[in-house]
Amino acid sequence: MKPVKVLHTLYIVLILSAAAASAPSKTPPPDIFLITIDTLRADHVHCYGYTGVATPALDALAKDGVRFTQAFTPSPITNTSHASILTGLLPGSHGVTDFGVPLSVSHPTVAELLKAQNYHTAAFIGAVILDSKSLAPGFDRGFDYYDNFPEHSSTKSRWGRLERRGMDVVEHAENWLSKHPAGPHFLWVHLYDPHDPYEPPAPYSQVYKDHLYDGEIAYADSALAHFITYLKRSGMYGNSVIVAAGDHGEGLGEHHEDTHGIFLYDSTTHVPLIVKLPGPRGAGAVVTAQVRTLDIMPTLLELASASAPQKKDGDSLEPYFDGKSEAARPAFGETDYPLRFGWAPLRSVRSDGFKFIEAPRPELYDLPLDPAEMTNKYEPQDARVEKSLAMLAEVRSKEAQLQGSSIPAQESSLPDPKDKIEEQNLLHTAMIAAEDNRPADACKTLEKALALDPKSPTALRQLGELELQAGDYVQAAHHFKAAAEIRPDDAVALFHEGQALEKTRDLGGARDVLEASLKLVPGQFEARLLLGQVYLGLKDPAAAEDQYEAALLLQPGSVEAQLGLADAQITKGNFAEAAQSLQALSKVQAKNAHLFDLLAKAYSGLGKKTEAQQAATKAKLLSSNK
Ligand SMILES: [Zn+2]
């Protein structure tokens, strides 16, 4: 080898290593802020062409970022849609098809994957439905901090108990960022405000008094403005990635749907999506190709130089940022929410300018001619229908593979939700009234729903619950009985029927329905306790003992179950055993009148008159001090 060549090679190596030092892979990973705005229709945002609302923060973000005009969510309900945003999976793939369904550990979330890249992660939610301790189990995975709601709230108001105003949510996020300045950060900030009921604070309540939904949007935008100002002031804005997206839209009466969840029309599936990139990249770009909120997760991972999981239904939006791609992506829609009410679930595909909705009465819309989806062009032999069915079948089989289950049967015998939407609007109104402690309004609305459909199990159960709370036990038992007849596997309706019957002193009836409920779901602690009490009332202490023992297996420390068990033992004449456990319990329950009452009985049964007298006196004293 000639010396010249060696020198030459060395020179190249030096140049290469100098280049590597300044290569993009060495730049620090960007802070990432995912902002989801609940119930936000794309066509109710100012930068999307709507003049009825001022959304200066979203407009400014669009100026600094890439705005997608045709973005679609695969689900019209909050938890399902957010699970898709966090995992990049379709609802049938991640399995969170209703509230309270846990997000399985087998599906990694964007938070987990970014945390593995040394991101500092936190989530700030605006609604209790995304609380990971109750209605959104598993959503907190990968977050160092997840801003759940307080477990016990003394307030009857919805604020702080069910919902947080956007300004509270962003203040929590800002406080956390101030206390955790070390980056890179991944924050998910969820602004719930545009979700109904529409109650924006002043001045939005005044400015928008004739269209309060828009008032909520304007208010949520002001919270976003507060957050962005914070990011700018703390120097985080310039090099950050910020994604702002709606989780789903709102019916606003279109197709007779007041809110969202039942249908898959554009009114509830077309959402705004804005991606601000680090530095000036993509600023002001507008992408008109059809994309999906499913694509958010793979995009964030690519921007953080992290690899995406193999199993995903979405794809990175990177090719659109610099105009490399204009290809439309097929948008699938799924809603199992109608199943909650006993109606058929829906599936849809939006592709090549048409939308097909799979329903008991299928629908096909020619979107360029009919963007409002008013004229159903469905014909079984239509090539577009055949293509859509093939696409949906493919998605179903892919989802079944991901879930490790067989392809679910289509439930075509159930009613078409199109025939039930008026009833659903009433059920929803009643639910909000009940949540807001307006039981009379809720009852009135449920009775209207029952006038439309006397066999609505949801209406019957909700009415029963309100009557149970109001102390109208005969009516409550009647409504729960009717609900359980329509849905014989509804363990909760049967339990509530048992509660109502016990109050009316129909102990035999209560026993039968509680046994039936526990046969369906054996692990119901409250039902075990109540059934123990019912058996005591029926003078069957042995059966009562079984129930209290079963309750203690479920909750070993339960004072109520221990007292019930002692009561059953006393009734059976097993005084020594009862006295022993009551004495032990009295050390930690020194102020429990019922305990000393039972202890008096046990001593009396044992012939210990003095101790019985003392215990009885103490019981009397404690109950008069209450
Ligand atoms: Zn939502």
PDB file of C-alpha atoms in Angstrom, residues 182-446:
ATOM      1  CA  ALA A 182     -35.121  17.878  32.432  1.00  0.00           C
ATOM      2  CA  GLY A 183     -36.116  16.754  28.942  1.00  0.00           C
ATOM      3  CA  PRO A 184     -36.949  15.326  26.610  1.00  0.00           C
ATOM      4  CA  HIS A 185     -40.621  15.464  27.592  1.00  0.00           C
ATOM      5  CA  PHE A 186     -43.628  13.654  26.266  1.00  0.00           C
ATOM      6  CA  LEU A 187     -46.857  15.185  27.541  1.00  0.00           C
ATOM      7  CA  TRP A 188     -50.410  14.253  26.673  1.00  0.00           C
ATOM      8  CA  VAL A 189     -52.818  17.079  27.460  1.00  0.00           C
ATOM      9  CA  HIS A 190     -56.534  16.317  27.106  1.00  0.00           C
ATOM     10  CA  LEU A 191     -59.006  19.219  26.929  1.00  0.00           C
ATOM     11  CA  TYR A 192     -62.521  17.920  27.485  1.00  0.00           C
ATOM     12  CA  ASP A 193     -64.434  21.201  27.302  1.00  0.00           C
ATOM     13  CA  PRO A 194     -66.334  20.893  23.983  1.00  0.00           C
ATOM     14  CA  HIS A 195     -67.962  17.654  25.225  1.00  0.00           C
ATOM     15  CA  ASP A 196     -71.580  18.137  26.310  1.00  0.00           C
ATOM     16  CA  PRO A 197     -73.094  19.529  28.491  1.00  0.00           C
ATOM     17  CA  TYR A 198     -72.045  22.785  26.883  1.00  0.00           C
ATOM     18  CA  GLU A 199     -71.278  25.079  29.819  1.00  0.00           C
ATOM     19  CA  PRO A 200     -68.367  27.363  28.956  1.00  0.00           C
ATOM     20  CA  PRO A 201     -67.292  29.866  31.618  1.00  0.00           C
ATOM     21  CA  ALA A 202     -67.673  33.633  31.136  1.00  0.00           C
ATOM     22  CA  PRO A 203     -67.083  35.463  28.875  1.00  0.00           C
ATOM     23  CA  TYR A 204     -67.567  32.529  26.446  1.00  0.00           C
ATOM     24  CA  SER A 205     -70.960  31.762  27.990  1.00  0.00           C
ATOM     25  CA  GLN A 206     -72.082  35.256  26.927  1.00  0.00           C
ATOM     26  CA  VAL A 207     -70.260  35.736  23.629  1.00  0.00           C
ATOM     27  CA  TYR A 208     -71.472  32.349  22.385  1.00  0.00           C
ATOM     28  CA  LYS A 209     -74.782  32.180  24.248  1.00  0.00           C
ATOM     29  CA  ASP A 210     -76.691  31.061  21.140  1.00  0.00           C
ATOM     30  CA  HIS A 211     -74.148  28.372  20.189  1.00  0.00           C
ATOM     31  CA  LEU A 212     -72.535  27.171  23.385  1.00  0.00           C
ATOM     32  CA  TYR A 213     -70.740  24.257  21.711  1.00  0.00           C
ATOM     33  CA  ASP A 214     -68.646  26.842  19.869  1.00  0.00           C
ATOM     34  CA  GLY A 215     -68.221  28.691  23.167  1.00  0.00           C
ATOM     35  CA  GLU A 216     -66.631  25.571  24.657  1.00  0.00           C
ATOM     36  CA  ILE A 217     -64.325  25.306  21.629  1.00  0.00           C
ATOM     37  CA  ALA A 218     -63.272  28.950  21.981  1.00  0.00           C
ATOM     38  CA  TYR A 219     -62.646  28.385  25.698  1.00  0.00           C
ATOM     39  CA  ALA A 220     -60.602  25.207  25.077  1.00  0.00           C
ATOM     40  CA  ASP A 221     -58.601  27.193  22.515  1.00  0.00           C
ATOM     41  CA  SER A 222     -57.863  29.821  25.174  1.00  0.00           C
ATOM     42  CA  ALA A 223     -56.516  27.057  27.448  1.00  0.00           C
ATOM     43  CA  LEU A 224     -54.336  25.863  24.568  1.00  0.00           C
ATOM     44  CA  ALA A 225     -53.117  29.453  24.116  1.00  0.00           C
ATOM     45  CA  HIS A 226     -52.148  29.551  27.802  1.00  0.00           C
ATOM     46  CA  PHE A 227     -50.161  26.336  27.412  1.00  0.00           C
ATOM     47  CA  ILE A 228     -48.397  27.470  24.237  1.00  0.00           C
ATOM     48  CA  THR A 229     -47.483  30.787  25.857  1.00  0.00           C
ATOM     49  CA  TYR A 230     -45.944  28.784  28.699  1.00  0.00           C
ATOM     50  CA  LEU A 231     -43.952  26.641  26.230  1.00  0.00           C
ATOM     51  CA  LYS A 232     -42.683  29.751  24.430  1.00  0.00           C
ATOM     52  CA  ARG A 233     -41.747  31.507  27.665  1.00  0.00           C
ATOM     53  CA  SER A 234     -39.841  28.479  28.922  1.00  0.00           C
ATOM     54  CA  GLY A 235     -38.003  28.082  25.610  1.00  0.00           C
ATOM     55  CA  MET A 236     -39.545  24.711  24.770  1.00  0.00           C
ATOM     56  CA  TYR A 237     -41.732  25.722  21.844  1.00  0.00           C
ATOM     57  CA  GLY A 238     -39.264  26.185  18.959  1.00  0.00           C
ATOM     58  CA  ASN A 239     -37.776  22.713  18.832  1.00  0.00           C
ATOM     59  CA  SER A 240     -40.824  20.840  20.008  1.00  0.00           C
ATOM     60  CA  VAL A 241     -43.282  18.611  18.200  1.00  0.00           C
ATOM     61  CA  ILE A 242     -46.870  19.622  18.965  1.00  0.00           C
ATOM     62  CA  VAL A 243     -49.791  17.582  17.712  1.00  0.00           C
ATOM     63  CA  ALA A 244     -53.308  18.940  18.181  1.00  0.00           C
ATOM     64  CA  ALA A 245     -56.188  16.647  17.257  1.00  0.00           C
ATOM     65  CA  GLY A 246     -59.852  16.057  17.964  1.00  0.00           C
ATOM     66  CA  ASP A 247     -60.747  12.629  19.403  1.00  0.00           C
ATOM     67  CA  HIS A 248     -64.070  12.667  17.526  1.00  0.00           C
ATOM     68  CA  GLY A 249     -66.679  15.188  16.433  1.00  0.00           C
ATOM     69  CA  GLU A 250     -70.254  15.910  17.496  1.00  0.00           C
ATOM     70  CA  GLY A 251     -73.545  15.120  15.780  1.00  0.00           C
ATOM     71  CA  LEU A 252     -75.227  18.470  16.555  1.00  0.00           C
ATOM     72  CA  GLY A 253     -78.478  16.972  15.317  1.00  0.00           C
ATOM     73  CA  GLU A 254     -77.161  15.821  11.938  1.00  0.00           C
ATOM     74  CA  HIS A 255     -78.638  12.411  11.065  1.00  0.00           C
ATOM     75  CA  HIS A 256     -80.748  13.058  14.221  1.00  0.00           C
ATOM     76  CA  GLU A 257     -77.706  12.369  16.412  1.00  0.00           C
ATOM     77  CA  ASP A 258     -77.325  15.016  19.123  1.00  0.00           C
ATOM     78  CA  THR A 259     -73.923  13.963  20.442  1.00  0.00           C
ATOM     79  CA  HIS A 260     -71.638  11.126  19.325  1.00  0.00           C
ATOM     80  CA  GLY A 261     -70.924   7.431  19.690  1.00  0.00           C
ATOM     81  CA  ILE A 262     -73.687   5.705  17.753  1.00  0.00           C
ATOM     82  CA  PHE A 263     -73.015   6.669  14.118  1.00  0.00           C
ATOM     83  CA  LEU A 264     -69.971   6.800  11.843  1.00  0.00           C
ATOM     84  CA  TYR A 265     -70.877   9.812   9.701  1.00  0.00           C
ATOM     85  CA  ASP A 266     -68.288  12.529   9.067  1.00  0.00           C
ATOM     86  CA  SER A 267     -70.012  14.754  11.652  1.00  0.00           C
ATOM     87  CA  THR A 268     -68.454  12.611  14.392  1.00  0.00           C
ATOM     88  CA  THR A 269     -65.414  11.119  12.612  1.00  0.00           C
ATOM     89  CA  HIS A 270     -63.876  14.090  10.739  1.00  0.00           C
ATOM     90  CA  VAL A 271     -61.494  15.826  13.152  1.00  0.00           C
ATOM     91  CA  PRO A 272     -58.871  18.563  13.011  1.00  0.00           C
ATOM     92  CA  LEU A 273     -55.231  17.422  12.984  1.00  0.00           C
ATOM     93  CA  ILE A 274     -52.307  19.834  13.163  1.00  0.00           C
ATOM     94  CA  VAL A 275     -48.652  18.779  13.482  1.00  0.00           C
ATOM     95  CA  LYS A 276     -46.072  21.419  14.398  1.00  0.00           C
ATOM     96  CA  LEU A 277     -42.541  20.167  13.745  1.00  0.00           C
ATOM     97  CA  PRO A 278     -39.231  21.297  15.278  1.00  0.00           C
ATOM     98  CA  GLY A 279     -37.931  24.551  13.767  1.00  0.00           C
ATOM     99  CA  PRO A 280     -39.524  26.050  10.676  1.00  0.00           C
ATOM    100  CA  ARG A 281     -40.119  22.695   8.960  1.00  0.00           C
ATOM    101  CA  GLY A 282     -43.528  22.373   7.333  1.00  0.00           C
ATOM    102  CA  ALA A 283     -44.753  25.741   8.640  1.00  0.00           C
ATOM    103  CA  GLY A 284     -48.049  26.690   7.059  1.00  0.00           C
ATOM    104  CA  ALA A 285     -48.313  23.543   4.923  1.00  0.00           C
ATOM    105  CA  VAL A 286     -51.787  22.210   4.201  1.00  0.00           C
ATOM    106  CA  VAL A 287     -52.257  18.517   3.373  1.00  0.00           C
ATOM    107  CA  THR A 288     -55.546  17.549   1.737  1.00  0.00           C
ATOM    108  CA  ALA A 289     -54.872  13.808   1.488  1.00  0.00           C
ATOM    109  CA  GLN A 290     -57.040  11.613   3.685  1.00  0.00           C
ATOM    110  CA  VAL A 291     -55.164  10.490   6.842  1.00  0.00           C
ATOM    111  CA  ARG A 292     -56.123   9.018  10.215  1.00  0.00           C
ATOM    112  CA  THR A 293     -55.582   9.768  13.909  1.00  0.00           C
ATOM    113  CA  LEU A 294     -54.159   6.215  13.904  1.00  0.00           C
ATOM    114  CA  ASP A 295     -51.146   7.744  12.172  1.00  0.00           C
ATOM    115  CA  ILE A 296     -50.255   9.979  15.147  1.00  0.00           C
ATOM    116  CA  MET A 297     -48.413   7.329  17.183  1.00  0.00           C
ATOM    117  CA  PRO A 298     -46.103   6.103  14.380  1.00  0.00           C
ATOM    118  CA  THR A 299     -45.412   9.754  13.474  1.00  0.00           C
ATOM    119  CA  LEU A 300     -44.354  10.701  17.012  1.00  0.00           C
ATOM    120  CA  LEU A 301     -42.111   7.659  17.266  1.00  0.00           C
ATOM    121  CA  GLU A 302     -40.417   8.483  13.967  1.00  0.00           C
ATOM    122  CA  LEU A 303     -39.888  12.112  15.014  1.00  0.00           C
ATOM    123  CA  ALA A 304     -38.280  10.835  18.242  1.00  0.00           C
ATOM    124  CA  SER A 305     -36.079   8.407  16.221  1.00  0.00           C
ATOM    125  CA  ALA A 306     -37.753   5.503  18.011  1.00  0.00           C
ATOM    126  CA  SER A 307     -38.872   2.437  16.122  1.00  0.00           C
ATOM    127  CA  ALA A 308     -42.588   1.708  15.871  1.00  0.00           C
ATOM    128  CA  PRO A 309     -43.993  -1.658  16.957  1.00  0.00           C
ATOM    129  CA  GLN A 310     -44.492  -4.235  14.211  1.00  0.00           C
ATOM    130  CA  LYS A 311     -48.169  -4.563  14.933  1.00  0.00           C
ATOM    131  CA  LYS A 312     -49.818  -1.301  13.971  1.00  0.00           C
ATOM    132  CA  ASP A 313     -52.672  -0.124  11.810  1.00  0.00           C
ATOM    133  CA  GLY A 314     -51.412   3.451  11.353  1.00  0.00           C
ATOM    134  CA  ASP A 315     -48.401   4.797   9.468  1.00  0.00           C
ATOM    135  CA  SER A 316     -46.130   7.772  10.012  1.00  0.00           C
ATOM    136  CA  LEU A 317     -47.276  11.053   8.459  1.00  0.00           C
ATOM    137  CA  GLU A 318     -43.652  11.921   7.658  1.00  0.00           C
ATOM    138  CA  PRO A 319     -44.086  11.530   3.826  1.00  0.00           C
ATOM    139  CA  TYR A 320     -46.670  14.357   3.835  1.00  0.00           C
ATOM    140  CA  PHE A 321     -44.573  16.904   5.735  1.00  0.00           C
ATOM    141  CA  ASP A 322     -42.398  17.898   2.797  1.00  0.00           C
ATOM    142  CA  GLY A 323     -44.891  17.050   0.071  1.00  0.00           C
ATOM    143  CA  LYS A 324     -43.301  13.684  -0.777  1.00  0.00           C
ATOM    144  CA  SER A 325     -46.683  11.989  -0.721  1.00  0.00           C
ATOM    145  CA  GLU A 326     -50.210  13.021  -1.592  1.00  0.00           C
ATOM    146  CA  ALA A 327     -51.661   9.508  -1.329  1.00  0.00           C
ATOM    147  CA  ALA A 328     -54.988   9.121   0.442  1.00  0.00           C
ATOM    148  CA  ARG A 329     -55.126   6.461   3.139  1.00  0.00           C
ATOM    149  CA  PRO A 330     -58.260   4.365   3.676  1.00  0.00           C
ATOM    150  CA  ALA A 331     -60.065   5.377   6.888  1.00  0.00           C
ATOM    151  CA  PHE A 332     -61.894   2.640   8.758  1.00  0.00           C
ATOM    152  CA  GLY A 333     -64.547   3.356  11.357  1.00  0.00           C
ATOM    153  CA  GLU A 334     -65.909   1.124  14.101  1.00  0.00           C
ATOM    154  CA  THR A 335     -68.429   1.596  16.864  1.00  0.00           C
ATOM    155  CA  ASP A 336     -69.578  -1.022  19.338  1.00  0.00           C
ATOM    156  CA  TYR A 337     -71.249   1.646  21.470  1.00  0.00           C
ATOM    157  CA  PRO A 338     -74.739   0.736  20.110  1.00  0.00           C
ATOM    158  CA  LEU A 339     -74.269  -2.754  21.624  1.00  0.00           C
ATOM    159  CA  ARG A 340     -74.547  -1.144  25.052  1.00  0.00           C
ATOM    160  CA  PHE A 341     -78.186  -0.454  24.259  1.00  0.00           C
ATOM    161  CA  GLY A 342     -78.840  -3.749  22.466  1.00  0.00           C
ATOM    162  CA  TRP A 343     -78.439  -2.350  18.933  1.00  0.00           C
ATOM    163  CA  ALA A 344     -76.199  -3.444  16.084  1.00  0.00           C
ATOM    164  CA  PRO A 345     -72.579  -2.269  16.032  1.00  0.00           C
ATOM    165  CA  LEU A 346     -71.428  -0.396  12.907  1.00  0.00           C
ATOM    166  CA  ARG A 347     -68.342  -0.601  10.693  1.00  0.00           C
ATOM    167  CA  SER A 348     -67.358   1.766   7.913  1.00  0.00           C
ATOM    168  CA  VAL A 349     -64.752   2.408   5.295  1.00  0.00           C
ATOM    169  CA  ARG A 350     -64.037   5.799   3.754  1.00  0.00           C
ATOM    170  CA  SER A 351     -61.991   5.433   0.588  1.00  0.00           C
ATOM    171  CA  ASP A 352     -61.774   6.638  -3.032  1.00  0.00           C
ATOM    172  CA  GLY A 353     -64.401   9.327  -2.497  1.00  0.00           C
ATOM    173  CA  PHE A 354     -67.138   7.162  -1.033  1.00  0.00           C
ATOM    174  CA  LYS A 355     -68.183   5.892   2.357  1.00  0.00           C
ATOM    175  CA  PHE A 356     -69.697   2.507   3.017  1.00  0.00           C
ATOM    176  CA  ILE A 357     -71.371   1.825   6.366  1.00  0.00           C
ATOM    177  CA  GLU A 358     -71.998  -1.783   7.313  1.00  0.00           C
ATOM    178  CA  ALA A 359     -75.285  -1.895   9.247  1.00  0.00           C
ATOM    179  CA  PRO A 360     -78.460  -4.007   9.259  1.00  0.00           C
ATOM    180  CA  ARG A 361     -79.545  -1.507   6.552  1.00  0.00           C
ATOM    181  CA  PRO A 362     -76.209  -0.765   4.840  1.00  0.00           C
ATOM    182  CA  GLU A 363     -75.341   2.690   3.493  1.00  0.00           C
ATOM    183  CA  LEU A 364     -73.185   4.044   0.694  1.00  0.00           C
ATOM    184  CA  TYR A 365     -72.453   7.737   0.114  1.00  0.00           C
ATOM    185  CA  ASP A 366     -70.827   9.424  -2.836  1.00  0.00           C
ATOM    186  CA  LEU A 367     -68.844  12.018  -0.876  1.00  0.00           C
ATOM    187  CA  PRO A 368     -67.855  14.561  -3.571  1.00  0.00           C
ATOM    188  CA  LEU A 369     -71.532  14.848  -4.616  1.00  0.00           C
ATOM    189  CA  ASP A 370     -73.015  14.320  -1.175  1.00  0.00           C
ATOM    190  CA  PRO A 371     -70.598  15.446   1.556  1.00  0.00           C
ATOM    191  CA  ALA A 372     -73.392  15.582   4.151  1.00  0.00           C
ATOM    192  CA  GLU A 373     -74.110  11.859   3.580  1.00  0.00           C
ATOM    193  CA  MET A 374     -77.809  12.408   2.965  1.00  0.00           C
ATOM    194  CA  THR A 375     -78.571  10.135  -0.008  1.00  0.00           C
ATOM    195  CA  ASN A 376     -77.990   6.446   0.530  1.00  0.00           C
ATOM    196  CA  LYS A 377     -76.782   4.922  -2.767  1.00  0.00           C
ATOM    197  CA  TYR A 378     -76.430   1.398  -1.431  1.00  0.00           C
ATOM    198  CA  GLU A 379     -77.035  -1.429  -3.908  1.00  0.00           C
ATOM    199  CA  PRO A 380     -75.802  -4.933  -3.029  1.00  0.00           C
ATOM    200  CA  GLN A 381     -74.224  -5.396  -6.485  1.00  0.00           C
ATOM    201  CA  ASP A 382     -72.393  -2.056  -6.492  1.00  0.00           C
ATOM    202  CA  ALA A 383     -68.670  -2.652  -7.085  1.00  0.00           C
ATOM    203  CA  ARG A 384     -67.834  -0.085  -4.381  1.00  0.00           C
ATOM    204  CA  VAL A 385     -69.891  -2.072  -1.885  1.00  0.00           C
ATOM    205  CA  GLU A 386     -68.138  -5.287  -2.846  1.00  0.00           C
ATOM    206  CA  LYS A 387     -64.738  -3.628  -2.528  1.00  0.00           C
ATOM    207  CA  SER A 388     -65.666  -2.161   0.870  1.00  0.00           C
ATOM    208  CA  LEU A 389     -66.882  -5.500   2.184  1.00  0.00           C
ATOM    209  CA  ALA A 390     -63.607  -7.095   1.096  1.00  0.00           C
ATOM    210  CA  MET A 391     -61.619  -4.321   2.841  1.00  0.00           C
ATOM    211  CA  LEU A 392     -63.665  -4.707   6.029  1.00  0.00           C
ATOM    212  CA  ALA A 393     -63.214  -8.487   5.971  1.00  0.00           C
ATOM    213  CA  GLU A 394     -59.465  -8.002   5.687  1.00  0.00           C
ATOM    214  CA  VAL A 395     -59.445  -5.571   8.630  1.00  0.00           C
ATOM    215  CA  ARG A 396     -61.528  -7.992  10.700  1.00  0.00           C
ATOM    216  CA  SER A 397     -59.144 -10.858  10.132  1.00  0.00           C
ATOM    217  CA  LYS A 398     -56.122  -8.658  10.936  1.00  0.00           C
ATOM    218  CA  GLU A 399     -57.794  -7.440  14.135  1.00  0.00           C
ATOM    219  CA  ALA A 400     -58.681 -10.982  15.173  1.00  0.00           C
ATOM    220  CA  GLN A 401     -55.034 -11.973  14.695  1.00  0.00           C
ATOM    221  CA  LEU A 402     -53.869  -9.069  16.883  1.00  0.00           C
ATOM    222  CA  GLN A 403     -56.386  -9.900  19.571  1.00  0.00           C
ATOM    223  CA  GLY A 404     -55.549 -13.586  19.297  1.00  0.00           C
ATOM    224  CA  SER A 405     -59.234 -14.407  18.877  1.00  0.00           C
ATOM    225  CA  SER A 406     -61.507 -15.702  16.177  1.00  0.00           C
ATOM    226  CA  ILE A 407     -63.260 -13.306  13.827  1.00  0.00           C
ATOM    227  CA  PRO A 408     -66.352 -12.053  15.671  1.00  0.00           C
ATOM    228  CA  ALA A 409     -69.731 -12.973  14.276  1.00  0.00           C
ATOM    229  CA  GLN A 410     -71.718 -10.101  12.833  1.00  0.00           C
ATOM    230  CA  GLU A 411     -74.770  -9.367  14.946  1.00  0.00           C
ATOM    231  CA  SER A 412     -77.254  -8.709  12.207  1.00  0.00           C
ATOM    232  CA  SER A 413     -80.341  -9.680  14.202  1.00  0.00           C
ATOM    233  CA  LEU A 414     -80.027  -6.572  16.370  1.00  0.00           C
ATOM    234  CA  PRO A 415     -81.952  -3.371  15.583  1.00  0.00           C
ATOM    235  CA  ASP A 416     -80.357  -0.836  13.246  1.00  0.00           C
ATOM    236  CA  PRO A 417     -79.169   2.156  15.329  1.00  0.00           C
ATOM    237  CA  LYS A 418     -80.758   4.414  12.668  1.00  0.00           C
ATOM    238  CA  ASP A 419     -84.133   3.309  14.067  1.00  0.00           C
ATOM    239  CA  LYS A 420     -83.072   4.027  17.644  1.00  0.00           C
ATOM    240  CA  ILE A 421     -81.327   7.375  17.528  1.00  0.00           C
ATOM    241  CA  GLU A 422     -84.204   9.418  19.041  1.00  0.00           C
ATOM    242  CA  GLU A 423     -84.246   7.017  21.972  1.00  0.00           C
ATOM    243  CA  GLN A 424     -80.467   7.281  22.327  1.00  0.00           C
ATOM    244  CA  ASN A 425     -80.677  11.101  22.461  1.00  0.00           C
ATOM    245  CA  LEU A 426     -83.138  10.805  25.367  1.00  0.00           C
ATOM    246  CA  LEU A 427     -81.001   8.213  27.171  1.00  0.00           C
ATOM    247  CA  HIS A 428     -77.994  10.478  26.857  1.00  0.00           C
ATOM    248  CA  THR A 429     -79.900  13.528  28.137  1.00  0.00           C
ATOM    249  CA  ALA A 430     -81.103  11.466  31.113  1.00  0.00           C
ATOM    250  CA  MET A 431     -77.568  10.283  31.883  1.00  0.00           C
ATOM    251  CA  ILE A 432     -76.271  13.861  31.978  1.00  0.00           C
ATOM    252  CA  ALA A 433     -79.200  14.943  34.200  1.00  0.00           C
ATOM    253  CA  ALA A 434     -78.494  12.059  36.610  1.00  0.00           C
ATOM    254  CA  GLU A 435     -74.770  12.922  36.683  1.00  0.00           C
ATOM    255  CA  ASP A 436     -75.636  16.522  37.461  1.00  0.00           C
ATOM    256  CA  ASN A 437     -77.934  15.541  40.350  1.00  0.00           C
ATOM    257  CA  ARG A 438     -81.187  16.454  38.607  1.00  0.00           C
ATOM    258  CA  PRO A 439     -83.053  13.162  39.221  1.00  0.00           C
ATOM    259  CA  ALA A 440     -86.532  14.520  38.416  1.00  0.00           C
ATOM    260  CA  ASP A 441     -85.362  15.669  34.958  1.00  0.00           C
ATOM    261  CA  ALA A 442     -83.629  12.346  34.416  1.00  0.00           C
ATOM    262  CA  CYS A 443     -86.788  10.355  35.324  1.00  0.00           C
ATOM    263  CA  LYS A 444     -88.977  12.450  33.053  1.00  0.00           C
ATOM    264  CA  THR A 445     -86.585  11.919  30.134  1.00  0.00           C
ATOM    265  CA  LEU A 446     -86.344   8.172  30.776  1.00  0.00           C
TER     266      LEU A 446
END
